[in-house]
mmCIF file of C-alpha atoms and ligand atoms in Angstrom:
data_model
loop_
_atom_site.group_PDB
_atom_site.id
_atom_site.type_symbol
_atom_site.label_atom_id
_atom_site.label_comp_id
_atom_site.label_asym_id
_atom_site.label_seq_id
_atom_site.Cartn_x
_atom_site.Cartn_y
_atom_site.Cartn_z
ATOM 1 C CA MET A 91 -45.402 -0.046 -2.250
ATOM 2 C CA ASP A 92 -43.286 -0.732 -5.368
ATOM 3 C CA THR A 93 -45.070 -2.380 -8.283
ATOM 4 C CA PHE A 94 -43.116 -5.076 -10.103
ATOM 5 C CA PHE A 95 -43.548 -5.992 -13.743
ATOM 6 C CA VAL A 96 -44.356 -9.605 -14.525
ATOM 7 C CA LEU A 97 -44.420 -10.859 -18.106
ATOM 8 C CA PRO A 98 -47.975 -12.003 -18.984
ATOM 9 C CA GLN A 99 -46.591 -15.460 -19.836
ATOM 10 C CA ASP A 100 -45.118 -15.732 -16.324
ATOM 11 C CA VAL A 101 -48.559 -15.600 -14.698
ATOM 12 C CA HIS A 102 -50.011 -19.088 -14.248
ATOM 13 C CA GLY A 103 -53.348 -19.149 -12.507
ATOM 14 C CA SER A 104 -52.644 -18.107 -8.940
ATOM 15 C CA THR A 105 -48.843 -18.043 -9.156
ATOM 16 C CA LEU A 106 -46.427 -15.699 -10.874
ATOM 17 C CA VAL A 107 -42.679 -15.492 -11.436
ATOM 18 C CA LEU A 108 -40.524 -12.358 -11.406
ATOM 19 C CA ARG A 109 -37.312 -12.515 -13.430
ATOM 20 C CA GLY A 110 -34.424 -10.404 -14.700
ATOM 21 C CA GLU A 111 -34.304 -6.778 -13.668
ATOM 22 C CA GLU A 112 -37.475 -7.156 -11.581
ATOM 23 C CA HIS A 113 -36.034 -10.084 -9.638
ATOM 24 C CA ARG A 114 -32.772 -8.215 -9.062
ATOM 25 C CA HIS A 115 -34.607 -5.154 -7.811
ATOM 26 C CA LEU A 116 -36.753 -7.230 -5.473
ATOM 27 C CA ALA A 117 -33.982 -9.456 -4.089
ATOM 28 C CA ARG A 118 -30.919 -7.186 -4.139
ATOM 29 C CA SER A 119 -32.073 -3.584 -3.869
ATOM 30 C CA LEU A 120 -35.161 -4.061 -1.723
ATOM 31 C CA ARG A 121 -33.964 -7.238 0.051
ATOM 32 C CA LYS A 122 -37.413 -8.765 0.069
ATOM 33 C CA ARG A 123 -37.858 -12.094 1.842
ATOM 34 C CA ILE A 124 -40.145 -15.108 1.598
ATOM 35 C CA GLY A 125 -43.533 -14.173 3.016
ATOM 36 C CA ASP A 126 -43.255 -10.489 2.053
ATOM 37 C CA PRO A 127 -46.264 -9.008 0.240
ATOM 38 C CA ILE A 128 -45.682 -7.375 -3.149
ATOM 39 C CA LEU A 129 -47.679 -5.741 -5.934
ATOM 40 C CA ALA A 130 -47.110 -6.789 -9.523
ATOM 41 C CA THR A 131 -48.663 -5.921 -12.866
ATOM 42 C CA ASP A 132 -48.568 -7.665 -16.232
ATOM 43 C CA GLY A 133 -49.058 -4.377 -18.123
ATOM 44 C CA GLU A 134 -52.285 -5.877 -19.529
ATOM 45 C CA ASP A 135 -54.674 -4.273 -17.014
ATOM 46 C CA ASN A 136 -54.084 -6.725 -14.136
ATOM 47 C CA LEU A 137 -52.710 -5.705 -10.764
ATOM 48 C CA PHE A 138 -51.760 -8.606 -8.517
ATOM 49 C CA GLU A 139 -51.461 -8.575 -4.752
ATOM 50 C CA ALA A 140 -49.050 -11.414 -4.101
ATOM 51 C CA VAL A 141 -46.788 -12.985 -1.489
ATOM 52 C CA ILE A 142 -43.251 -14.244 -2.153
ATOM 53 C CA THR A 143 -43.113 -18.033 -1.748
ATOM 54 C CA SER A 144 -39.587 -18.806 -2.967
ATOM 55 C CA LEU A 145 -36.494 -16.795 -3.839
ATOM 56 C CA GLY A 146 -33.961 -18.240 -6.274
ATOM 57 C CA ARG A 147 -30.807 -16.790 -7.825
ATOM 58 C CA ASP A 148 -32.661 -15.720 -10.959
ATOM 59 C CA GLU A 149 -36.323 -15.693 -10.089
ATOM 60 C CA ALA A 150 -38.871 -15.102 -7.386
ATOM 61 C CA GLN A 151 -42.040 -17.207 -7.179
ATOM 62 C CA CYS A 152 -45.157 -15.616 -5.738
ATOM 63 C CA ASP A 153 -48.684 -16.655 -4.839
ATOM 64 C CA VAL A 154 -51.416 -14.324 -6.015
ATOM 65 C CA VAL A 155 -53.735 -13.300 -3.191
ATOM 66 C CA GLN A 156 -55.979 -10.952 -5.133
ATOM 67 C CA THR A 157 -56.263 -9.583 -8.674
ATOM 68 C CA HIS A 158 -57.572 -6.114 -9.524
ATOM 69 C CA LEU A 159 -58.648 -5.201 -13.038
ATOM 70 C CA ARG A 160 -57.850 -1.799 -14.623
ATOM 71 C CA LYS A 161 -56.809 -0.316 -11.295
ATOM 72 C CA ASN A 162 -55.992 3.397 -11.688
ATOM 73 C CA GLU A 163 -56.651 3.231 -15.447
ATOM 74 C CA ALA A 164 -58.452 6.096 -17.186
ATOM 75 C CA ARG A 165 -61.991 5.471 -18.379
ATOM 76 C CA VAL A 166 -61.156 6.670 -21.875
ATOM 77 C CA SER A 167 -58.744 4.612 -23.935
ATOM 78 C CA LEU A 168 -56.612 7.367 -25.454
ATOM 79 C CA THR A 169 -54.161 7.085 -28.337
ATOM 80 C CA LEU A 170 -51.656 9.929 -28.581
ATOM 81 C CA ALA A 171 -50.068 10.446 -31.987
ATOM 82 C CA VAL A 172 -47.313 13.064 -32.004
ATOM 83 C CA SER A 173 -44.842 14.022 -34.706
ATOM 84 C CA LEU A 174 -41.261 12.933 -34.085
ATOM 85 C CA LEU A 175 -39.377 15.947 -32.727
ATOM 86 C CA ARG A 176 -36.111 17.513 -33.776
ATOM 87 C CA ASN A 177 -34.694 17.044 -30.280
ATOM 88 C CA PRO A 178 -35.212 13.364 -29.367
ATOM 89 C CA ALA A 179 -34.978 14.096 -25.634
ATOM 90 C CA ARG A 180 -38.275 15.960 -25.937
ATOM 91 C CA PHE A 181 -39.965 12.844 -27.241
ATOM 92 C CA ASP A 182 -38.520 10.807 -24.339
ATOM 93 C CA PHE A 183 -40.069 13.332 -21.966
ATOM 94 C CA LEU A 184 -43.370 13.081 -23.794
ATOM 95 C CA VAL A 185 -43.463 9.273 -23.490
ATOM 96 C CA GLU A 186 -42.852 9.470 -19.753
ATOM 97 C CA LYS A 187 -45.463 12.153 -19.080
ATOM 98 C CA ALA A 188 -48.097 10.671 -21.389
ATOM 99 C CA THR A 189 -47.726 7.352 -19.595
ATOM 100 C CA GLU A 190 -48.104 8.991 -16.191
ATOM 101 C CA LEU A 191 -51.225 10.777 -17.418
ATOM 102 C CA GLY A 192 -52.838 7.548 -18.567
ATOM 103 C CA VAL A 193 -52.606 7.189 -22.366
ATOM 104 C CA ARG A 194 -52.985 3.650 -23.714
ATOM 105 C CA ALA A 195 -51.026 4.032 -26.952
ATOM 106 C CA ILE A 196 -48.351 6.355 -28.328
ATOM 107 C CA ILE A 197 -47.722 6.687 -32.068
ATOM 108 C CA PRO A 198 -44.668 8.660 -33.240
ATOM 109 C CA LEU A 199 -45.851 10.408 -36.401
ATOM 110 C CA GLN A 200 -44.158 11.166 -39.654
ATOM 111 C CA CYS A 201 -45.828 14.379 -40.867
ATOM 112 C CA GLU A 202 -45.056 16.534 -43.875
ATOM 113 C CA ARG A 203 -42.972 18.959 -41.800
ATOM 114 C CA THR A 204 -41.487 16.411 -39.375
ATOM 115 C CA ILE A 205 -37.748 17.019 -38.949
ATOM 116 C CA GLY A 206 -36.895 14.330 -36.394
ATOM 117 C CA ARG A 207 -35.701 11.065 -37.915
ATOM 118 C CA GLN A 208 -34.849 8.719 -35.071
ATOM 119 C CA ASP A 209 -37.286 6.030 -34.015
ATOM 120 C CA ARG A 210 -35.996 5.088 -30.571
ATOM 121 C CA HIS A 211 -38.649 2.451 -30.027
ATOM 122 C CA ASP A 212 -36.811 0.334 -27.435
ATOM 123 C CA ARG A 213 -35.902 3.399 -25.467
ATOM 124 C CA TYR A 214 -39.515 4.641 -25.468
ATOM 125 C CA ALA A 215 -40.704 1.207 -24.346
ATOM 126 C CA LYS A 216 -38.283 1.262 -21.392
ATOM 127 C CA ILE A 217 -39.357 4.751 -20.405
ATOM 128 C CA ALA A 218 -43.024 3.742 -20.576
ATOM 129 C CA LEU A 219 -42.389 0.674 -18.418
ATOM 130 C CA ALA A 220 -40.658 2.695 -15.705
ATOM 131 C CA ALA A 221 -43.370 5.372 -15.816
ATOM 132 C CA MET A 222 -46.140 2.766 -15.619
ATOM 133 C CA LYS A 223 -44.676 1.279 -12.444
ATOM 134 C CA GLN A 224 -43.860 4.622 -10.906
ATOM 135 C CA SER A 225 -47.338 6.036 -11.490
ATOM 136 C CA GLY A 226 -49.213 3.003 -10.172
ATOM 137 C CA ARG A 227 -50.741 1.999 -13.486
ATOM 138 C CA CYS A 228 -51.406 -1.574 -14.553
ATOM 139 C CA TYR A 229 -51.398 -1.051 -18.325
ATOM 140 C CA LEU A 230 -48.212 -0.661 -20.330
ATOM 141 C CA PRO A 231 -48.947 1.775 -23.154
ATOM 142 C CA LYS A 232 -48.391 0.304 -26.604
ATOM 143 C CA ILE A 233 -45.599 2.143 -28.400
ATOM 144 C CA PHE A 234 -45.985 1.986 -32.167
ATOM 145 C CA PRO A 235 -43.212 2.274 -34.740
ATOM 146 C CA VAL A 236 -43.073 5.592 -36.597
ATOM 147 C CA THR A 237 -46.216 5.787 -38.728
ATOM 148 C CA SER A 238 -47.217 8.201 -41.467
ATOM 149 C CA PHE A 239 -49.819 10.834 -40.691
ATOM 150 C CA GLU A 240 -51.960 9.463 -43.529
ATOM 151 C CA ALA A 241 -51.982 5.929 -42.113
ATOM 152 C CA VAL A 242 -53.055 7.089 -38.651
ATOM 153 C CA VAL A 243 -55.733 9.438 -39.963
ATOM 154 C CA ALA A 244 -57.112 6.642 -42.161
ATOM 155 C CA HIS A 245 -58.112 4.812 -38.948
ATOM 156 C CA ALA A 246 -59.273 7.878 -37.041
ATOM 157 C CA GLU A 247 -62.909 6.819 -37.234
ATOM 158 C CA ASP A 248 -62.149 3.809 -35.003
ATOM 159 C CA HIS A 249 -62.108 6.347 -32.136
ATOM 160 C CA ALA A 250 -65.181 8.006 -30.649
ATOM 161 C CA LEU A 251 -63.337 11.263 -29.953
ATOM 162 C CA ARG A 252 -60.903 12.621 -32.586
ATOM 163 C CA LEU A 253 -58.964 15.784 -31.852
ATOM 164 C CA MET A 254 -56.266 17.685 -33.669
ATOM 165 C CA PRO A 255 -54.800 20.569 -31.688
ATOM 166 C CA HIS A 256 -53.980 23.272 -34.182
ATOM 167 C CA GLU A 257 -52.874 26.754 -33.267
ATOM 168 C CA ARG A 258 -53.834 28.682 -36.356
ATOM 169 C CA THR A 259 -57.529 27.996 -36.785
ATOM 170 C CA GLU A 260 -59.039 31.074 -35.145
ATOM 171 C CA GLN A 261 -62.504 29.591 -35.452
ATOM 172 C CA SER A 262 -61.561 26.260 -33.842
ATOM 173 C CA GLN A 263 -63.120 25.483 -30.498
ATOM 174 C CA PHE A 264 -61.191 25.537 -27.237
ATOM 175 C CA ILE A 265 -60.530 21.937 -26.184
ATOM 176 C CA GLY A 266 -61.988 22.535 -22.718
ATOM 177 C CA SER A 267 -65.384 23.560 -24.142
ATOM 178 C CA LEU A 268 -65.512 20.736 -26.649
ATOM 179 C CA ILE A 269 -64.579 18.034 -24.175
ATOM 180 C CA LYS A 270 -67.604 18.792 -21.997
ATOM 181 C CA HIS A 271 -69.846 17.256 -24.651
ATOM 182 C CA HIS A 272 -67.803 14.071 -24.878
ATOM 183 C CA GLU A 273 -67.349 12.985 -21.294
ATOM 184 C CA SER A 274 -68.699 9.509 -21.974
ATOM 185 C CA ALA A 275 -66.384 8.762 -24.932
ATOM 186 C CA LYS A 276 -64.650 5.420 -24.430
ATOM 187 C CA THR A 277 -61.941 5.853 -27.069
ATOM 188 C CA GLY A 278 -60.014 8.864 -28.282
ATOM 189 C CA LEU A 279 -57.292 9.925 -30.672
ATOM 190 C CA VAL A 280 -55.214 13.101 -30.314
ATOM 191 C CA LEU A 281 -52.946 14.224 -33.179
ATOM 192 C CA VAL A 282 -50.160 16.731 -32.458
ATOM 193 C CA GLY A 283 -47.983 18.264 -35.139
ATOM 194 C CA PRO A 284 -44.239 18.936 -35.491
ATOM 195 C CA GLU A 285 -42.363 22.166 -34.712
ATOM 196 C CA GLY A 286 -43.467 23.554 -38.079
ATOM 197 C CA GLY A 287 -47.125 22.653 -37.509
ATOM 198 C CA PHE A 288 -49.484 20.663 -39.734
ATOM 199 C CA SER A 289 -49.701 21.436 -43.442
ATOM 200 C CA ASP A 290 -52.964 22.580 -45.059
ATOM 201 C CA ARG A 291 -53.154 19.251 -46.840
ATOM 202 C CA GLU A 292 -52.923 17.386 -43.525
ATOM 203 C CA LEU A 293 -55.633 19.600 -42.023
ATOM 204 C CA GLN A 294 -57.925 18.829 -44.944
ATOM 205 C CA LEU A 295 -57.200 15.126 -44.814
ATOM 206 C CA ALA A 296 -57.958 15.075 -41.086
ATOM 207 C CA ALA A 297 -61.216 16.945 -41.639
ATOM 208 C CA SER A 298 -62.257 14.359 -44.237
ATOM 209 C CA HIS A 299 -61.916 11.694 -41.506
ATOM 210 C CA ALA A 300 -64.001 13.667 -39.013
ATOM 211 C CA VAL A 301 -61.029 14.797 -36.941
ATOM 212 C CA VAL A 302 -61.878 18.039 -35.134
ATOM 213 C CA PRO A 303 -59.304 20.868 -34.931
ATOM 214 C CA VAL A 304 -59.121 22.288 -31.399
ATOM 215 C CA SER A 305 -57.383 25.248 -29.786
ATOM 216 C CA LEU A 306 -55.324 24.916 -26.620
ATOM 217 C CA GLY A 307 -55.382 28.651 -25.962
ATOM 218 C CA PRO A 308 -53.746 31.770 -27.392
ATOM 219 C CA ARG A 309 -50.087 30.845 -26.853
ATOM 220 C CA ARG A 310 -48.065 28.708 -29.239
ATOM 221 C CA LEU A 311 -46.996 25.624 -27.304
ATOM 222 C CA ARG A 312 -44.191 23.245 -28.099
ATOM 223 C CA SER A 313 -45.433 19.950 -29.471
ATOM 224 C CA GLU A 314 -44.753 18.021 -26.268
ATOM 225 C CA THR A 315 -46.512 20.684 -24.178
ATOM 226 C CA ALA A 316 -49.479 20.624 -26.550
ATOM 227 C CA ALA A 317 -49.603 16.834 -26.206
ATOM 228 C CA MET A 318 -49.594 16.967 -22.384
ATOM 229 C CA VAL A 319 -52.275 19.641 -22.211
ATOM 230 C CA SER A 320 -54.515 17.745 -24.632
ATOM 231 C CA VAL A 321 -54.119 14.473 -22.759
ATOM 232 C CA ALA A 322 -54.868 16.169 -19.454
ATOM 233 C CA TRP A 323 -58.111 17.627 -20.833
ATOM 234 C CA VAL A 324 -59.282 14.366 -22.365
ATOM 235 C CA VAL A 325 -58.303 12.002 -19.564
ATOM 236 C CA GLY A 326 -59.269 14.486 -16.872
ATOM 237 C CA ALA A 327 -62.806 14.616 -18.172
ATOM 238 C CA THR A 328 -63.427 10.907 -18.538
HETATM 239 N N1 SAH B 189 -44.724 26.481 -36.119
HETATM 240 C C1 SAH B 189 -46.115 26.335 -35.927
HETATM 241 C C2 SAH B 189 -46.392 25.950 -34.468
HETATM 242 C C3 SAH B 189 -46.346 24.469 -34.227
HETATM 243 S S1 SAH B 189 -46.523 24.078 -32.538
HETATM 244 C C4 SAH B 189 -46.797 27.601 -36.279
HETATM 245 O O1 SAH B 189 -46.351 28.658 -35.832
HETATM 246 O O2 SAH B 189 -47.758 27.546 -37.007
HETATM 247 C C5 SAH B 189 -46.523 22.310 -32.638
HETATM 248 C C6 SAH B 189 -47.864 21.642 -32.533
HETATM 249 O O3 SAH B 189 -48.390 21.853 -31.240
HETATM 250 C C7 SAH B 189 -48.931 22.099 -33.503
HETATM 251 O O4 SAH B 189 -48.885 21.399 -34.713
HETATM 252 C C8 SAH B 189 -50.219 21.807 -32.725
HETATM 253 O O5 SAH B 189 -50.589 20.449 -32.895
HETATM 254 C C9 SAH B 189 -49.808 22.020 -31.283
HETATM 255 N N2 SAH B 189 -50.101 23.344 -30.707
HETATM 256 C C10 SAH B 189 -49.195 24.229 -30.216
HETATM 257 N N3 SAH B 189 -49.802 25.298 -29.684
HETATM 258 C C11 SAH B 189 -51.124 25.120 -29.837
HETATM 259 C C12 SAH B 189 -52.298 25.866 -29.473
HETATM 260 N N4 SAH B 189 -52.212 27.052 -28.866
HETATM 261 N N5 SAH B 189 -53.505 25.352 -29.789
HETATM 262 C C13 SAH B 189 -53.611 24.168 -30.415
HETATM 263 N N6 SAH B 189 -52.549 23.405 -30.772
HETATM 264 C C14 SAH B 189 -51.327 23.858 -30.482
#
């Protein structure tokens, strides 16, 4: 069944109202009628089973039958911070896939070697919304504005698990081995670098905030691939 998005402020006790694009989709494309059951989420961890009670030109009123909390949400609350990429389409792809895989926040990073310049925040937010509904999630990942590597690393210790995939540290542990010891972590941060990789200064700064460099295997992955693989390991284990 399709999941509709309801603005948190449009949920009042046991009723909710669908508007705009969601109303159009429900009334015009799917031709739903009064009495039809629907699923809706507020993107704040609530999934509502509801029934349509009235259909107007611009809105649909529904009665909530049952509310589920954190349905289909990962146990670990994962923040994915990835350098902006030279090709913006690759970052779009990353937002979609990271949302499907269950991340709770995405931070586009400005690193020393970041080449990409565009912060397409509204576009990322739209992609995340569509991916949330499509994948059956009930949390809309928070998309941050572009943030400096330093600022994100400064708050790394807020997270129980802190990983920095880095391809050139021969001695760094494989992510799959490390993750086994952290299966009960409730919060995590993954930092992925730009096409040119992290600088030595960034590696040192991360280490000083207890961020652990990890290997994703012997092949050099593109940033967006590295991000997906890391998220899969972390979310898959928790
Ligand atoms: N030009 C860089 C490669 C950067 S790849 C170099 O040759 O040194 C882009 C980012 O993806 C890296 O910063 C890292 O975060 C991640 N990454 C890619 N492949 C990886 C691997 N095998 N192990 C760990 N991280 C990897």
